[in-house]
Short mmCIF file of C-alpha atoms in Angstrom, two decimals:
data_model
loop_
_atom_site.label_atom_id
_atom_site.label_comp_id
_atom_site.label_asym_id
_atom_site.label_seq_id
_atom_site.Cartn_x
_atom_site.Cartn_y
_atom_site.Cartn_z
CA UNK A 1 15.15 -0.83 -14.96
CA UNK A 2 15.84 2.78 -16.34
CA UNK A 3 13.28 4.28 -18.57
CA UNK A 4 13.62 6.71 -20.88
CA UNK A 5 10.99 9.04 -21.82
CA UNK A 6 10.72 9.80 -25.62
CA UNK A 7 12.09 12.78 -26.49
CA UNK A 8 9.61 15.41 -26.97
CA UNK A 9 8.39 14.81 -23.72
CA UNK A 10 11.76 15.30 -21.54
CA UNK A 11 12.58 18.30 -19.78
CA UNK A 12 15.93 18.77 -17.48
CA UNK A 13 13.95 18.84 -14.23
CA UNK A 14 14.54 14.94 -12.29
CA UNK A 15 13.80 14.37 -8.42
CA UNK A 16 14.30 11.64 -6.50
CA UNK A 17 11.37 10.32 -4.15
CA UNK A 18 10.05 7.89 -1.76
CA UNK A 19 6.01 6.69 -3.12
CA UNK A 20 4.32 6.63 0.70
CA UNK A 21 2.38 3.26 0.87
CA UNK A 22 -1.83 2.74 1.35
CA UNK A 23 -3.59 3.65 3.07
CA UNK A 24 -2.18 6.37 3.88
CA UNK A 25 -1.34 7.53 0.37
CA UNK A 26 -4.75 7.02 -0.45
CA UNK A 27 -5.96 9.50 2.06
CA UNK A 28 -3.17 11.66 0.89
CA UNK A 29 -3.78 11.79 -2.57
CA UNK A 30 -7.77 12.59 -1.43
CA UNK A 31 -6.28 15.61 0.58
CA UNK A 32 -4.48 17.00 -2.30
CA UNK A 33 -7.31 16.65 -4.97
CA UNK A 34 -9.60 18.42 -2.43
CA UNK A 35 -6.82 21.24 -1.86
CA UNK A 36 -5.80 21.23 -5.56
CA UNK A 37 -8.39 19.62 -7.69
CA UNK A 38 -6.70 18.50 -10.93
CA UNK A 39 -3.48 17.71 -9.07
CA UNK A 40 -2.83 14.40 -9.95
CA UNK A 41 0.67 13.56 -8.07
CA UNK A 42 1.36 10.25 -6.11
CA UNK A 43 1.61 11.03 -2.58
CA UNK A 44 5.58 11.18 -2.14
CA UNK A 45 8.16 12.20 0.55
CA UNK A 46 10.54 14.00 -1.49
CA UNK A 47 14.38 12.67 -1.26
CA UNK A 48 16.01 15.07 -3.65
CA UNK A 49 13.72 17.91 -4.92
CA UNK A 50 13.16 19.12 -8.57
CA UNK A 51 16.81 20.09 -10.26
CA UNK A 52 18.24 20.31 -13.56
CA UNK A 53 21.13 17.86 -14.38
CA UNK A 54 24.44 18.87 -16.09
CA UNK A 55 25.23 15.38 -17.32
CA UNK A 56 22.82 13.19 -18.68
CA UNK A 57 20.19 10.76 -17.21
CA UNK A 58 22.01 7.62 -16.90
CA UNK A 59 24.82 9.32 -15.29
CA UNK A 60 22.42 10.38 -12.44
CA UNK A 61 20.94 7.20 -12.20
CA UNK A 62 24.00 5.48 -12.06
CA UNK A 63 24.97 7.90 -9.17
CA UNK A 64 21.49 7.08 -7.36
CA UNK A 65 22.36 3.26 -8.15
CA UNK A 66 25.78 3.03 -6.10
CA UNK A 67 24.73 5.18 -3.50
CA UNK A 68 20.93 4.19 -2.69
CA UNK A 69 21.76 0.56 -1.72
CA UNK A 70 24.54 1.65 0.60
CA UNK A 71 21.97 3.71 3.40
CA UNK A 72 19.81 1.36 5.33
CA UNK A 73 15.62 1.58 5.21
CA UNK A 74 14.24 3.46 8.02
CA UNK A 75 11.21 4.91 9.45
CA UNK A 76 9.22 7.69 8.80
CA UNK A 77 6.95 9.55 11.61
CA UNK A 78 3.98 11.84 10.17
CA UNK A 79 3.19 15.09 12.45
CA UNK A 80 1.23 18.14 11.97
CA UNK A 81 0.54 19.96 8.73
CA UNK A 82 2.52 23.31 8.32
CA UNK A 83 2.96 26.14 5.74
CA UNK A 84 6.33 26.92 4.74
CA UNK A 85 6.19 30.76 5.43
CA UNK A 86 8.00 32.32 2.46
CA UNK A 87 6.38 29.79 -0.78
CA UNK A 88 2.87 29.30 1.57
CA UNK A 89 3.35 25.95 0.69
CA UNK A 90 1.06 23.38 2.35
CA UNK A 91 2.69 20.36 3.94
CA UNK A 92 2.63 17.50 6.72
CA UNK A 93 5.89 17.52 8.54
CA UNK A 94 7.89 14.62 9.39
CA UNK A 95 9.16 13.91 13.01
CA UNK A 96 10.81 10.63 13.53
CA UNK A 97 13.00 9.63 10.97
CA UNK A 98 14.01 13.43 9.79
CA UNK A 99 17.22 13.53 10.29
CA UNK A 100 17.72 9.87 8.33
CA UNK A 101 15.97 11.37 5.35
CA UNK A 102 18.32 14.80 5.48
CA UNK A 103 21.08 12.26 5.60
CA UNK A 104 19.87 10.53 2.84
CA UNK A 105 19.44 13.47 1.09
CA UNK A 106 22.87 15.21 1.97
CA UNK A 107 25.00 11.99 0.96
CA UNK A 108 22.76 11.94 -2.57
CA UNK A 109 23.50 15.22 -3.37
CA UNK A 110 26.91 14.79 -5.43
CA UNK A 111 28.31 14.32 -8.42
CA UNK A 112 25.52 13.97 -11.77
CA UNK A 113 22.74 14.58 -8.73
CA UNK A 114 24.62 18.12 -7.37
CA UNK A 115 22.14 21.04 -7.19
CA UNK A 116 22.46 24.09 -5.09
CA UNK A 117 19.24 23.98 -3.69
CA UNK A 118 17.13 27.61 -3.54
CA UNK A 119 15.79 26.42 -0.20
CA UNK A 120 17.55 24.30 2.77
CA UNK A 121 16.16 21.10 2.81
CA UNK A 122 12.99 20.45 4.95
CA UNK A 123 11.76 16.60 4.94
CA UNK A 124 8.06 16.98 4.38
CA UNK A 125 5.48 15.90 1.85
CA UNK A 126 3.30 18.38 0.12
CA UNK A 127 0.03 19.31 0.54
CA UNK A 128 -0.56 22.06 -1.63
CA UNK A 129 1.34 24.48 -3.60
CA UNK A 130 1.38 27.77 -5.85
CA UNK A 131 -1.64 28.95 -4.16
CA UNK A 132 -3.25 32.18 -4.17
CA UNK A 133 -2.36 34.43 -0.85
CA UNK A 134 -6.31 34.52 0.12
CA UNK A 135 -6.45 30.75 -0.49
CA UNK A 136 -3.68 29.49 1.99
CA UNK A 137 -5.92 30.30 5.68
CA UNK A 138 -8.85 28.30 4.00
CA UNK A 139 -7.01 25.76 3.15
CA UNK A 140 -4.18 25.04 5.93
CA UNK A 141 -7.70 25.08 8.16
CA UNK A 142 -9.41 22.14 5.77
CA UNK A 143 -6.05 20.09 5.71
CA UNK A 144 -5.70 20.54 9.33
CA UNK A 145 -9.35 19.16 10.04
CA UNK A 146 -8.88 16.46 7.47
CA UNK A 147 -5.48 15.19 9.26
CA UNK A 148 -6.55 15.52 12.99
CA UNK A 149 -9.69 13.56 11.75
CA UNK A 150 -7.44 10.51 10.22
CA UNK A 151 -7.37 8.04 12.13
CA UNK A 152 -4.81 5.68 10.28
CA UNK A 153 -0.98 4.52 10.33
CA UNK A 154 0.87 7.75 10.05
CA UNK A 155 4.57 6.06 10.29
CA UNK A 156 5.86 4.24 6.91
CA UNK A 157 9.19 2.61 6.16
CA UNK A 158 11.11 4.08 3.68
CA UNK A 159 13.28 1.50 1.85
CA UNK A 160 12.83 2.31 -1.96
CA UNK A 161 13.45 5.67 -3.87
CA UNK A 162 12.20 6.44 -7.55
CA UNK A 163 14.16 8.02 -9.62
CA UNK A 164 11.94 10.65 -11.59
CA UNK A 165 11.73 13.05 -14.74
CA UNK A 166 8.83 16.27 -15.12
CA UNK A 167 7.35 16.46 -18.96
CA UNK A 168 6.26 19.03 -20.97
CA UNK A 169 2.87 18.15 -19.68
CA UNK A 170 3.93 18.30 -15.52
CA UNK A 171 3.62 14.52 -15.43
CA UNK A 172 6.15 13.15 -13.84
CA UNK A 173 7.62 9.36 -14.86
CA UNK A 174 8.91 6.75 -12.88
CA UNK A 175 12.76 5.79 -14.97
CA UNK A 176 13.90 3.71 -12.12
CA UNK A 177 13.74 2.12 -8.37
CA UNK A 178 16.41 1.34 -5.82
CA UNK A 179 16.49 -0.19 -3.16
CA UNK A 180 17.91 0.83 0.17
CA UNK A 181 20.10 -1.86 1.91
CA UNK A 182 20.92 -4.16 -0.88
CA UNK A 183 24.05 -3.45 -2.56
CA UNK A 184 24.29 -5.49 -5.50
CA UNK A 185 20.37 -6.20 -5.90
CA UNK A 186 19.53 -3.33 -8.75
CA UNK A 187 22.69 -4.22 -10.73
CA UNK A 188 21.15 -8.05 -10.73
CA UNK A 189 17.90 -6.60 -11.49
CA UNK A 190 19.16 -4.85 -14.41
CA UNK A 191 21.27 -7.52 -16.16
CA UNK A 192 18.71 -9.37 -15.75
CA UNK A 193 15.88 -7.08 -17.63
CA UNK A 194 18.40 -6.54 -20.27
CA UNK A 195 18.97 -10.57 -21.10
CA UNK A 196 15.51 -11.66 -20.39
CA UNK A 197 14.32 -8.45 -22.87
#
């Protein structure tokens, strides 16, 4: 069910996202609080990154609602972790299953949901960001050790995307899930929030 934040707390900045499940996001989030203590994200594969929206919030989600259940769930491979060169953002790149989530993305990217993104889009999951330029060696090196010493799953199935809004306070909040592969299922789920509520 869409949820809307209150007021104050809304800024125009949604995303669309992909929660990874445990226990790998477990050892995830770990990663990122010893990278960036205080950095309290759930461990995500981004879908559609952070974009202001022209129209309003339902008409996004509504866009994310007919679309979503039309693409099929699929599989996501985990590789190596990487810095993007320009941002030095830290990430762990995504091998099989890359070019379903850039289709996924591409096919998303229309009509209430239409950004022109400042960066091509790169299927990864985040590690670490906004760091300081003497920080990034240090760190890359500790993520590195801390991935080639996991010894868990590092392939997850994709087959639900979050629809998501930042706050005044960088928190972002869940407003709504969709399903991949089910077209029809989030409309039932809806009518039937709205006359059980």
């Amino acid at each position: 069910m869409f949820k809307d934040p209150p007021a104050r707390e809304r800024i125009n900045s949604f995303a669309l996202v992909a929660y990874i499940p445990e226990p790998l996001a477990g050892f995830l989030d770990r990663l990122r609080q010893e990278l960036v203590p205080n950095c309290f994200l759930r461990a995500h594969v981004t879908i559609l990154p952070p974009r202001p929206i022209s129209s309003t919030p339902e008409a996004a989600w509504k866009v994310v609602q007919e679309l979503v259940p039309r693409s099929r769930p699929f599989e996501l491979q985990l590789a190596g972790v990487v810095v993007f060169p320009i941002t030095d953002v830290i990430y762990v790149s995504v091998g099989q299953g890359s070019g379903d989530l850039r289709d996924l993305h591409d096919r998303l990217n229309t009509g209430a949901l239409r950004y022109d993104e400042p960066y091509r889009f790169h299927p990864h999951i985040t590690l670490a960001q906004e760091l300081k330029p003497d920080e990034v060696d240090e760190l890359v090196t500790v993520a590195q050790t801390r991935w080639a010493e996991y010894r868990g799953q590092r392939r997850f199935r994709v087959d639900k995307t979050v629809f998501v809004q930042n706050t005044r306070r960088n928190v972002w909040l869940d407003l709504g899930e969709c399903t991949l592969g089910q077209p029809g299922s989030n409309l039932v789920r809806e009518l039937t929030d709205l006359l059980v509520g």
